[in-house]
PDB file of C-alpha atoms in Angstrom:
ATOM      1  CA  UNK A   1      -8.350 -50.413-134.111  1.00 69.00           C
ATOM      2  CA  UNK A   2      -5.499 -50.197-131.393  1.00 80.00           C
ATOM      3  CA  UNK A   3      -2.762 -53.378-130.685  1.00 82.00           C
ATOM      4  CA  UNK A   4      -0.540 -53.608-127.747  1.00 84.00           C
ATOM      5  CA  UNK A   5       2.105 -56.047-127.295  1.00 80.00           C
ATOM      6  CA  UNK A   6       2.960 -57.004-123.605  1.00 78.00           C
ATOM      7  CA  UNK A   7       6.434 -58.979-123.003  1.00 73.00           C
ATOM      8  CA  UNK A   8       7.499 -60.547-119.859  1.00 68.00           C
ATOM      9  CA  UNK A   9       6.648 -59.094-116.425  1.00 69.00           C
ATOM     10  CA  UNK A  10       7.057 -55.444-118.279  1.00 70.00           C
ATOM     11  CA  UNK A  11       4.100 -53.528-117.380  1.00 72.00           C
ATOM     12  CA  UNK A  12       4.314 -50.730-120.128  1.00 76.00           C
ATOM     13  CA  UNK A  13       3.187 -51.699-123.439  1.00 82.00           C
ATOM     14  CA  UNK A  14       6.380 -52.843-125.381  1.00 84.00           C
ATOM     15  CA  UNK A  15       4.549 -52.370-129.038  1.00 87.00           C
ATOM     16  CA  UNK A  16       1.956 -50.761-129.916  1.00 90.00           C
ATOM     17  CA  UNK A  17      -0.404 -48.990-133.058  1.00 90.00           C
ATOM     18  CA  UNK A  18      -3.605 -48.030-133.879  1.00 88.00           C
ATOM     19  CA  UNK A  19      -4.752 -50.022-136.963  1.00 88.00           C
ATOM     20  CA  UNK A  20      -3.048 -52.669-138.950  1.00 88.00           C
ATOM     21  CA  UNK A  21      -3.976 -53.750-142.175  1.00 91.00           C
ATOM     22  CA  UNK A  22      -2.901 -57.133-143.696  1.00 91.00           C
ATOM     23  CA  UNK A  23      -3.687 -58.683-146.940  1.00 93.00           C
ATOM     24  CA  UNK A  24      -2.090 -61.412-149.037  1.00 93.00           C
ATOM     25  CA  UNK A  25      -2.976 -62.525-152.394  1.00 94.00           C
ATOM     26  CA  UNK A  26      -2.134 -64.565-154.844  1.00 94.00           C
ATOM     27  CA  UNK A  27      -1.994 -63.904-158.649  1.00 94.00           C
ATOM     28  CA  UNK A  28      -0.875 -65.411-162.234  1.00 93.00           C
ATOM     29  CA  UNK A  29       2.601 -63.480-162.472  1.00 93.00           C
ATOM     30  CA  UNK A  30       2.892 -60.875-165.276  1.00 93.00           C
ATOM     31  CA  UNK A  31       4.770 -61.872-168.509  1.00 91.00           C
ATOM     32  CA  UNK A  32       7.516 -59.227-167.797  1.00 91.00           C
ATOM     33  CA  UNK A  33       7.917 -60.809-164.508  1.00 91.00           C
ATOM     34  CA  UNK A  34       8.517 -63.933-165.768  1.00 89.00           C
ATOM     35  CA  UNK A  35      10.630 -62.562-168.886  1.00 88.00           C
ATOM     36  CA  UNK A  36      13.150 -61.006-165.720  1.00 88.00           C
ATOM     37  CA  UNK A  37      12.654 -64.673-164.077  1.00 89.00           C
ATOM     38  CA  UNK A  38      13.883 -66.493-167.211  1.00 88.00           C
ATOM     39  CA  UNK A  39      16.439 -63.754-167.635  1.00 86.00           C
ATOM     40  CA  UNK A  40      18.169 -64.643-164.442  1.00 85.00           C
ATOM     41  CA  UNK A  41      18.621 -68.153-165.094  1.00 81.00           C
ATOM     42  CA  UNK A  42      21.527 -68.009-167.934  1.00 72.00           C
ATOM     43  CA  UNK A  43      19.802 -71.293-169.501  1.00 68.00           C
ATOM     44  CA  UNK A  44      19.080 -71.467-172.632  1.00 59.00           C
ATOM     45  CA  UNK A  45      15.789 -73.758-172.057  1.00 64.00           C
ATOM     46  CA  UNK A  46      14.583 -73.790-168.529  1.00 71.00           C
ATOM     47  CA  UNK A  47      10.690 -75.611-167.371  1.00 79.00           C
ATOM     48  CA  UNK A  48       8.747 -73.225-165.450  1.00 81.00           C
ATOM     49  CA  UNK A  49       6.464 -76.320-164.224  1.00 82.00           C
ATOM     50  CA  UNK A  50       9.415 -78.117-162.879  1.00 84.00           C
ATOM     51  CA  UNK A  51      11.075 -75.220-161.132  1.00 86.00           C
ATOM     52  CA  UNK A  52       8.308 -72.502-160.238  1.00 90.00           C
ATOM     53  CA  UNK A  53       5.153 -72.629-158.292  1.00 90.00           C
ATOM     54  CA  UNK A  54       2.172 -72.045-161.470  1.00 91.00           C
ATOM     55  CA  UNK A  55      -1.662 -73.118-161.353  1.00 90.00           C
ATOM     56  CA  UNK A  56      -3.439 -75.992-162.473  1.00 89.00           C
ATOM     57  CA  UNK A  57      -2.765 -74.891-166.127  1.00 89.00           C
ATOM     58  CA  UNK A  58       0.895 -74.528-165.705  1.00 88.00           C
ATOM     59  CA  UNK A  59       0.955 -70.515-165.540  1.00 91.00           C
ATOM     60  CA  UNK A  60       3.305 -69.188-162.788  1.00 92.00           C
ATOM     61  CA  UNK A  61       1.553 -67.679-160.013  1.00 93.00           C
ATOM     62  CA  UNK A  62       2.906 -64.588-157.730  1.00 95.00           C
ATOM     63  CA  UNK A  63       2.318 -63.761-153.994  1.00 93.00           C
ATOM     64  CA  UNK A  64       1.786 -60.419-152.944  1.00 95.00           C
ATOM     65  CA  UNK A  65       2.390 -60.204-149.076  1.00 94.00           C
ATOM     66  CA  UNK A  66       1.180 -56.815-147.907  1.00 95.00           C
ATOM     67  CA  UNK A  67       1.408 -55.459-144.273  1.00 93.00           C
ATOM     68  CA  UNK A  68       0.168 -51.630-143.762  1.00 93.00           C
ATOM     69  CA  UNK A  69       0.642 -49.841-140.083  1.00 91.00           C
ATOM     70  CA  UNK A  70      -2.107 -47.394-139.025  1.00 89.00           C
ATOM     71  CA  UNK A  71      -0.923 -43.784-138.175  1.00 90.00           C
ATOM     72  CA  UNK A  72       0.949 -44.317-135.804  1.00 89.00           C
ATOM     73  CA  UNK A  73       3.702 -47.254-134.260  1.00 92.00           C
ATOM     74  CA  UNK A  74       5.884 -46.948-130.949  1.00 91.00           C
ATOM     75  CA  UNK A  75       8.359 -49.689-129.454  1.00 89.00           C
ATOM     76  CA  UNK A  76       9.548 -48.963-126.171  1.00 86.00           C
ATOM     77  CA  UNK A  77      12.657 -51.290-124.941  1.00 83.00           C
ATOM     78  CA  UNK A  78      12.462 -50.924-120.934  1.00 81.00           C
ATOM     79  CA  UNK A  79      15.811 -51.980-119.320  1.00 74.00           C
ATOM     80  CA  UNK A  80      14.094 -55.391-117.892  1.00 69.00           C
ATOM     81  CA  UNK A  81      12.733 -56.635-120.506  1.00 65.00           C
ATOM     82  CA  UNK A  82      15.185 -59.860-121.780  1.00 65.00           C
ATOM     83  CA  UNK A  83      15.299 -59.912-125.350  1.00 63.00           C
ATOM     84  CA  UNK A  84      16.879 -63.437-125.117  1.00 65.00           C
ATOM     85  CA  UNK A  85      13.075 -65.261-124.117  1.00 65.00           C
ATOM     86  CA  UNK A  86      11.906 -62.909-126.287  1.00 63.00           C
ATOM     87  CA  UNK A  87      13.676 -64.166-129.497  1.00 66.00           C
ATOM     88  CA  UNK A  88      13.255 -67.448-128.262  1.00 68.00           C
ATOM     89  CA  UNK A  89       9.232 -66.979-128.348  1.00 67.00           C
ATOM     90  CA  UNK A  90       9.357 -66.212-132.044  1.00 64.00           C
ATOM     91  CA  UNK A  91      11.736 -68.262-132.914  1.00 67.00           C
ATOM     92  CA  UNK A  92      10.055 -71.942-131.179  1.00 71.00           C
ATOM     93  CA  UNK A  93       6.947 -70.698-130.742  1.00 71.00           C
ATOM     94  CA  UNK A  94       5.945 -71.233-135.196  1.00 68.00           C
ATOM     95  CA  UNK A  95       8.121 -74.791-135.146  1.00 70.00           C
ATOM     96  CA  UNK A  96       5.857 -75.708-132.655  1.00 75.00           C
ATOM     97  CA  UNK A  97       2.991 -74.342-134.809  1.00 74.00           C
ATOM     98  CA  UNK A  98       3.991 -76.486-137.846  1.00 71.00           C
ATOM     99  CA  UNK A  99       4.870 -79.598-135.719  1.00 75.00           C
ATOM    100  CA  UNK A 100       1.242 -79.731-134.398  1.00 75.00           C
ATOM    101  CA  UNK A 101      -0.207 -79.523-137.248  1.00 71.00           C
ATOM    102  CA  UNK A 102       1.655 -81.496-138.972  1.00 70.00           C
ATOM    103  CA  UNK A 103       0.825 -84.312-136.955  1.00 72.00           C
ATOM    104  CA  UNK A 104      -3.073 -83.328-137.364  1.00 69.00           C
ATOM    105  CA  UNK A 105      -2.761 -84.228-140.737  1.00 62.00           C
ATOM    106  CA  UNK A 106      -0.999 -86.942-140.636  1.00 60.00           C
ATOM    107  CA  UNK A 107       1.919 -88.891-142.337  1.00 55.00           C
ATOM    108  CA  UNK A 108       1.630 -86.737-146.072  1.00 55.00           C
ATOM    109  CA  UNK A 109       3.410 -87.102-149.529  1.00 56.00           C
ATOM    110  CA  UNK A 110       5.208 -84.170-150.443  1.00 61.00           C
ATOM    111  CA  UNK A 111       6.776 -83.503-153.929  1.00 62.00           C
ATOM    112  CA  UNK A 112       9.962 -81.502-154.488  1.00 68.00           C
ATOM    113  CA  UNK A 113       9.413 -77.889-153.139  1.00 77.00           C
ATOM    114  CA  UNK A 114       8.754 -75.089-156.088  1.00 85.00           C
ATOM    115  CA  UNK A 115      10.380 -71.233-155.646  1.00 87.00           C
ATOM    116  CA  UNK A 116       7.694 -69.027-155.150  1.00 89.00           C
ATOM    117  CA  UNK A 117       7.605 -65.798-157.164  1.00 93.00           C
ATOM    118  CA  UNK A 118       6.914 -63.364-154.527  1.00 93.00           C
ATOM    119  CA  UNK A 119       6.539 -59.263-153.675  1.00 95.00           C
ATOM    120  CA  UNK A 120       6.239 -58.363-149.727  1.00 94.00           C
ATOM    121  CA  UNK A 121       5.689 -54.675-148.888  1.00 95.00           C
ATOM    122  CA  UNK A 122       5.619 -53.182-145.536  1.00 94.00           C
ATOM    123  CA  UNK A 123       4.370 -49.193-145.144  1.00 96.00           C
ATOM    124  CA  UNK A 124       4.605 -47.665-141.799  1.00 94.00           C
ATOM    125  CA  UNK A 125       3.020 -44.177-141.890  1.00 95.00           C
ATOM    126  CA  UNK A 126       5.330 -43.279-138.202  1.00 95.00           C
ATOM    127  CA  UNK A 127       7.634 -45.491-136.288  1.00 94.00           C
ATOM    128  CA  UNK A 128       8.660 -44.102-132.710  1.00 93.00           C
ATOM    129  CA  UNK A 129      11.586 -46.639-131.119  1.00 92.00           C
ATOM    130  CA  UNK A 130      12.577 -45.390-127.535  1.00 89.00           C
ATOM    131  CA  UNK A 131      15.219 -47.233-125.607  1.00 86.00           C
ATOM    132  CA  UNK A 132      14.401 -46.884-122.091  1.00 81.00           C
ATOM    133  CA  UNK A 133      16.475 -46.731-118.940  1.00 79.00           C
ATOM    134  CA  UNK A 134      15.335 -46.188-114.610  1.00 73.00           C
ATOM    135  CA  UNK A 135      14.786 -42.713-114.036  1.00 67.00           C
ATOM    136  CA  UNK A 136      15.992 -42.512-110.320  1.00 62.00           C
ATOM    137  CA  UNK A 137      15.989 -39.043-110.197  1.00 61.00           C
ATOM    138  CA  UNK A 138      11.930 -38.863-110.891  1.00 54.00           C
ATOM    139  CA  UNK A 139      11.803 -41.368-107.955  1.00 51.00           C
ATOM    140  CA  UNK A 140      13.658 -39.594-105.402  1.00 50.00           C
ATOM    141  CA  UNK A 141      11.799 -36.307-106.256  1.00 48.00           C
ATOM    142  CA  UNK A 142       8.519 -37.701-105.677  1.00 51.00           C
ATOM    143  CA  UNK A 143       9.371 -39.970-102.834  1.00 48.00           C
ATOM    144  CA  UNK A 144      12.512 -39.455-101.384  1.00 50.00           C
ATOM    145  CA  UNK A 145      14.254 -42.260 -99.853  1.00 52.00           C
ATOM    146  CA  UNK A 146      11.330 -44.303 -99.580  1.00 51.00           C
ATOM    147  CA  UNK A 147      12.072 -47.910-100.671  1.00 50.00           C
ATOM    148  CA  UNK A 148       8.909 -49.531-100.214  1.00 51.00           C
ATOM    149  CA  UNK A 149       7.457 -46.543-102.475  1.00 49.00           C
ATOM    150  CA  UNK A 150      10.594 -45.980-105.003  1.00 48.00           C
ATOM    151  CA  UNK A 151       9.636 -50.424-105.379  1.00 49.00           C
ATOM    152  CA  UNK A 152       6.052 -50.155-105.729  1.00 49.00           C
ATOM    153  CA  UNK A 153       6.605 -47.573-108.873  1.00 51.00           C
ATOM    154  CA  UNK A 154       8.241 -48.123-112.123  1.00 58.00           C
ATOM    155  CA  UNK A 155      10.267 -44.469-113.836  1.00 70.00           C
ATOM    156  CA  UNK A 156      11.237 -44.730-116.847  1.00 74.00           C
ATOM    157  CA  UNK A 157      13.138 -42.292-119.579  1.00 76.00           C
ATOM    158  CA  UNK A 158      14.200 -42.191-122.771  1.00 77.00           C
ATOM    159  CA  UNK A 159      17.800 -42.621-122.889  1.00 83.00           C
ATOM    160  CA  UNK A 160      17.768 -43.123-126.938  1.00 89.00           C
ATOM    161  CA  UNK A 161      15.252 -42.805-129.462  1.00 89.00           C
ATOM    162  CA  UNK A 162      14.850 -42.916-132.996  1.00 92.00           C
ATOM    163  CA  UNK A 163      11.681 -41.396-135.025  1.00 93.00           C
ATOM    164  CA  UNK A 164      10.820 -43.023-138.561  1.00 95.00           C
ATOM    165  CA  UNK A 165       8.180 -41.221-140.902  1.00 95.00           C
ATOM    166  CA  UNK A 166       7.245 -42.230-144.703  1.00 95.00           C
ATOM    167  CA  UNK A 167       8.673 -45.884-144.419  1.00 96.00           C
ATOM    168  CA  UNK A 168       8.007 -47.873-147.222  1.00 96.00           C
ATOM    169  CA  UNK A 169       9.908 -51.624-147.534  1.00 95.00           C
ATOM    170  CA  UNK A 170       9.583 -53.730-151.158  1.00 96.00           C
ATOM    171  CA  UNK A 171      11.547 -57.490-151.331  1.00 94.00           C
ATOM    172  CA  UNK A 172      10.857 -59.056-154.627  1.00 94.00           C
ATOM    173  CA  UNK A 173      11.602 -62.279-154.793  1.00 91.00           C
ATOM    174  CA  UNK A 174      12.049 -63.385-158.318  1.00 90.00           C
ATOM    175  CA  UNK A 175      15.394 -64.328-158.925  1.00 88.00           C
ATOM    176  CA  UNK A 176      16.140 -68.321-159.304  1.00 87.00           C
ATOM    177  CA  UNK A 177      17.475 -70.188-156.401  1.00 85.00           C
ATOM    178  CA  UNK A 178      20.955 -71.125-158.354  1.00 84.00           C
ATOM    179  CA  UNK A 179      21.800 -67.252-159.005  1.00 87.00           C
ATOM    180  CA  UNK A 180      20.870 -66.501-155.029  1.00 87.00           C
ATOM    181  CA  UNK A 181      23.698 -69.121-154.167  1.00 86.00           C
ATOM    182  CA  UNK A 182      26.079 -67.204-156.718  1.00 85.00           C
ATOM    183  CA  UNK A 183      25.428 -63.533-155.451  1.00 85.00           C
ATOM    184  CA  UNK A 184      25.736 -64.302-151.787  1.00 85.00           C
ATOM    185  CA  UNK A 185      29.171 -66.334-152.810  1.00 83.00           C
ATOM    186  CA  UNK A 186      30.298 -62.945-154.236  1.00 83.00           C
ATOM    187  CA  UNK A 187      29.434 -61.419-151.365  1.00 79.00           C
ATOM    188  CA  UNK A 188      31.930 -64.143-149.089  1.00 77.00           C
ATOM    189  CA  UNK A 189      35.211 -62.376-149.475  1.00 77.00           C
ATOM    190  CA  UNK A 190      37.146 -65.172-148.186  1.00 74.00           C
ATOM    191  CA  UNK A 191      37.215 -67.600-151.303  1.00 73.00           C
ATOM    192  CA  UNK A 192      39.307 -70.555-149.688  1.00 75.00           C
ATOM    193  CA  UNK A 193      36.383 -72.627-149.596  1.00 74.00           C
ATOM    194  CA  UNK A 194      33.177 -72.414-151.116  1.00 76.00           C
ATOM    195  CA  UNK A 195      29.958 -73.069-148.780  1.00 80.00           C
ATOM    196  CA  UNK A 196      26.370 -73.671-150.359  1.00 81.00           C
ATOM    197  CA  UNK A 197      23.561 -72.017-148.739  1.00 83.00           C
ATOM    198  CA  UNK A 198      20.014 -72.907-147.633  1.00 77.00           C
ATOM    199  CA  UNK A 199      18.046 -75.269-147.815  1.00 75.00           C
ATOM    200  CA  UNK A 200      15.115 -72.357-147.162  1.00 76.00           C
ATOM    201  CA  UNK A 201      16.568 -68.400-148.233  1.00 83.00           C
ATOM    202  CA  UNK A 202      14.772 -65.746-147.286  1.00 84.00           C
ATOM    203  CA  UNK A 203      14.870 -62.665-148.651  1.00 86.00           C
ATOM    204  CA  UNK A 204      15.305 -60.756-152.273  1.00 89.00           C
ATOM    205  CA  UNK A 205      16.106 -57.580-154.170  1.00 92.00           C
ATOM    206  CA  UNK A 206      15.280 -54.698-151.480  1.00 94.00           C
ATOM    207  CA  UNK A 207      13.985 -51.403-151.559  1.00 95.00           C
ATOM    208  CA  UNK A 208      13.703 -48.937-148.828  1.00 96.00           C
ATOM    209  CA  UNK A 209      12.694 -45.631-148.979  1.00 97.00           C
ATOM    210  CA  UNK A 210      12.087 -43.176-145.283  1.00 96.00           C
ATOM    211  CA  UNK A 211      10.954 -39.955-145.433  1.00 96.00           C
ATOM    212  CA  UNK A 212      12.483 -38.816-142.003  1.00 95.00           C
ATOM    213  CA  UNK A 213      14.688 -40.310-139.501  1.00 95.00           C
ATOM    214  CA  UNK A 214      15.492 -38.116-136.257  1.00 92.00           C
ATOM    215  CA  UNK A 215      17.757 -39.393-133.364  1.00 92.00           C
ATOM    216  CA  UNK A 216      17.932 -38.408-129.924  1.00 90.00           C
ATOM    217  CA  UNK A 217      20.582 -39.181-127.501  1.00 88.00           C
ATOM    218  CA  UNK A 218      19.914 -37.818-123.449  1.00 83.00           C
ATOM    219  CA  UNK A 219      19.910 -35.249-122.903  1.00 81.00           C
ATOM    220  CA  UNK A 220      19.056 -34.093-126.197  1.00 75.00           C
ATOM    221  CA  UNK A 221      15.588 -33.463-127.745  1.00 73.00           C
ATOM    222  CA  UNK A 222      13.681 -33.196-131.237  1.00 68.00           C
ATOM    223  CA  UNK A 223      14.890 -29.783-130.853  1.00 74.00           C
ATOM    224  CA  UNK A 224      18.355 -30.581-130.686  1.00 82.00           C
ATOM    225  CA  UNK A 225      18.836 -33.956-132.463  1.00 86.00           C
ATOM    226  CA  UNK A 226      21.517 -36.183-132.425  1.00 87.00           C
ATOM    227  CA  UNK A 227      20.777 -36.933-136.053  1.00 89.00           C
ATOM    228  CA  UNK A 228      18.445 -36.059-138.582  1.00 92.00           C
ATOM    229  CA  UNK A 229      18.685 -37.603-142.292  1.00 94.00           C
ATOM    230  CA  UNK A 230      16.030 -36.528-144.639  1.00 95.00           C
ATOM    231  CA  UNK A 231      14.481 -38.678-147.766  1.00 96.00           C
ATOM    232  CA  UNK A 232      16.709 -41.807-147.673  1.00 95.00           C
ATOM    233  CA  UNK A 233      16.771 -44.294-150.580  1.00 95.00           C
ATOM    234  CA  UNK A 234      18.622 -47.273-150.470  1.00 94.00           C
ATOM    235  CA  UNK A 235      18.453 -49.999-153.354  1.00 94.00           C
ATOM    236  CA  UNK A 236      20.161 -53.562-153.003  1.00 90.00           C
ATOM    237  CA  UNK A 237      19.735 -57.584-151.745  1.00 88.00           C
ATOM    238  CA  UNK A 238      18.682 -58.474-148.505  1.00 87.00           C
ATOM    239  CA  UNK A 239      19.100 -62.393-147.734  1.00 87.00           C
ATOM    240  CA  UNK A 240      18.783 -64.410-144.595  1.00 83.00           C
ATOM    241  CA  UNK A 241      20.605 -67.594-145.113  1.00 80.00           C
ATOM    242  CA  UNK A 242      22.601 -70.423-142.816  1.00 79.00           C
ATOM    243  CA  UNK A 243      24.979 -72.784-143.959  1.00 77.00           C
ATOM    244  CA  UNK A 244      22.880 -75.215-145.433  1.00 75.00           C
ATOM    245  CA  UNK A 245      23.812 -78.966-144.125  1.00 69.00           C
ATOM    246  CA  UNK A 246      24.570 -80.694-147.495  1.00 70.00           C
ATOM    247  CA  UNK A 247      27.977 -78.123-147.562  1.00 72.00           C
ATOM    248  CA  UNK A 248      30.916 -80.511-147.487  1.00 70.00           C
ATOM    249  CA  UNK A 249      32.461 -80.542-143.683  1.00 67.00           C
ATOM    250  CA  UNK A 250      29.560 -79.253-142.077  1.00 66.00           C
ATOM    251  CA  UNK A 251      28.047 -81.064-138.968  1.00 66.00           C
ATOM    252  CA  UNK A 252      24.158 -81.175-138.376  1.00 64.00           C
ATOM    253  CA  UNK A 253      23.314 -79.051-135.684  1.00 63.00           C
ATOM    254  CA  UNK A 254      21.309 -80.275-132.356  1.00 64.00           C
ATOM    255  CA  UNK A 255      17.973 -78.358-131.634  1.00 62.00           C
ATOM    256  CA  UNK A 256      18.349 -76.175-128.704  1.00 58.00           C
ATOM    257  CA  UNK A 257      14.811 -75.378-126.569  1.00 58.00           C
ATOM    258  CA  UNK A 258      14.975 -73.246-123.434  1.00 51.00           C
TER     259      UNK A 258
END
């Protein structure tokens, strides 16, 4: 019922929330999802089997990737904490995942990869996001000029904060690969060269809708807010995406561990 995430030598939760619910299904996709599908690919005749993942009958199939936060959510960023072996946890921490299990399975044939018609939703009921900085003045009060006591305890305040309520986040993925690598190209407003994308792009049409968002700077308050926007609704794409290696010019990169 409660989660708290502990980073480093921090001794303050960094993350925490008092229920999560996770569930992820998979599903034959609806015809008007595949009608927008085919509609995207500006082909006359296109094979679902060759290009899409589908059952053992051939029928496309669709993800659903659903993540719901309880109540309540709060991140608090203490001054200490170093985001760099953070990052670097995430980010090594799944390769090493895959590698390992990869080898428990052993040497496997694997055909061409299919794109994955896909819908990921987040909801998060409250988000509370504090960045936190030494309170010296709490420390002083309490213990003066103490050092062995202003050590021994950690005071910490809010120097900025940002509140979240009624935050609901859609992705769909269900465009075809080829029309991703033509909409981020539109995006690249230097067209002196033209780079392909990939291999693996994350990402898809977005939708994000908050009910609240209040900012605080010190020494304001919720009273007094540094900003407050009300029922926000933004509509777009989102895609993550590197440079992928088969662009002419570019040079493999080396794998970097720490």
């Amino acid at each position: 019922q409660y989660v708290t995430f502990l980073f480093n030598e921090v001794e303050e939760p960094v993350f925490e929330l008092d229920g999560v619910y996770f569930e992820n299904t998979i599903r034959r996709a609806y015809d008007d999802e595949i009608i927008e599908y085919l509609e995207k690919t500006n082909r006359s005749t296109y094979n679902l089997i060759e290009f899409v993942a589908t059952d053992h009958e051939g029928y496309p199939l669709k993800e659903i990737f659903e993540l719901k936060f309880g109540s309540f959510a709060a991140m608090r960023f203490p001054p200490t904490l170093h985001f760099g072996e953070v990052i670097d946890d995430f980010v090594l921490t799944p390769r090493a995942l895959d590698l390992g299990m990869n080898k428990l399975k052993g040497v496997e044939k694997k055909g061409p990869k299919k794109y994955q018609l896909m819908s990921i939703k987040f909801d998060i009921p409250f988000l509370d996001v504090a960045l936190l900085n030494d309170d010296n003045d709490s420390r002083r009060y309490l213990f003066g000029e103490d050092q062995s006591q202003l050590m021994c305890h950690q005071f910490l305040r809010d120097e900025f904060r940002l509140c979240f309520e009624s935050v609901k986040l859609s992705v769909e993925r269900n465009t075809p690969p080829e029309s991703v690598q033509q909409q981020i190209s539109a995006l690249d407003e230097d067209h002196s060269s033209t780079f392909r994308y990939g291999p693996a792009i994350q990402g898809g049409e977005l939708l994000l809708t908050i009910g609240h968002i209040v900012s605080t700077l010190r020494p304001l308050n919720i009273a007094t807010p540094l900003l407050r926007i009300d029922d926000l609704d933004m509509k777009g794409f989102l895609y993550l995406a590197g440079i992928s290696p088969s662009t002419p010019g570019v040079t493999k990169g080396k794998q970097v561990t720490s």
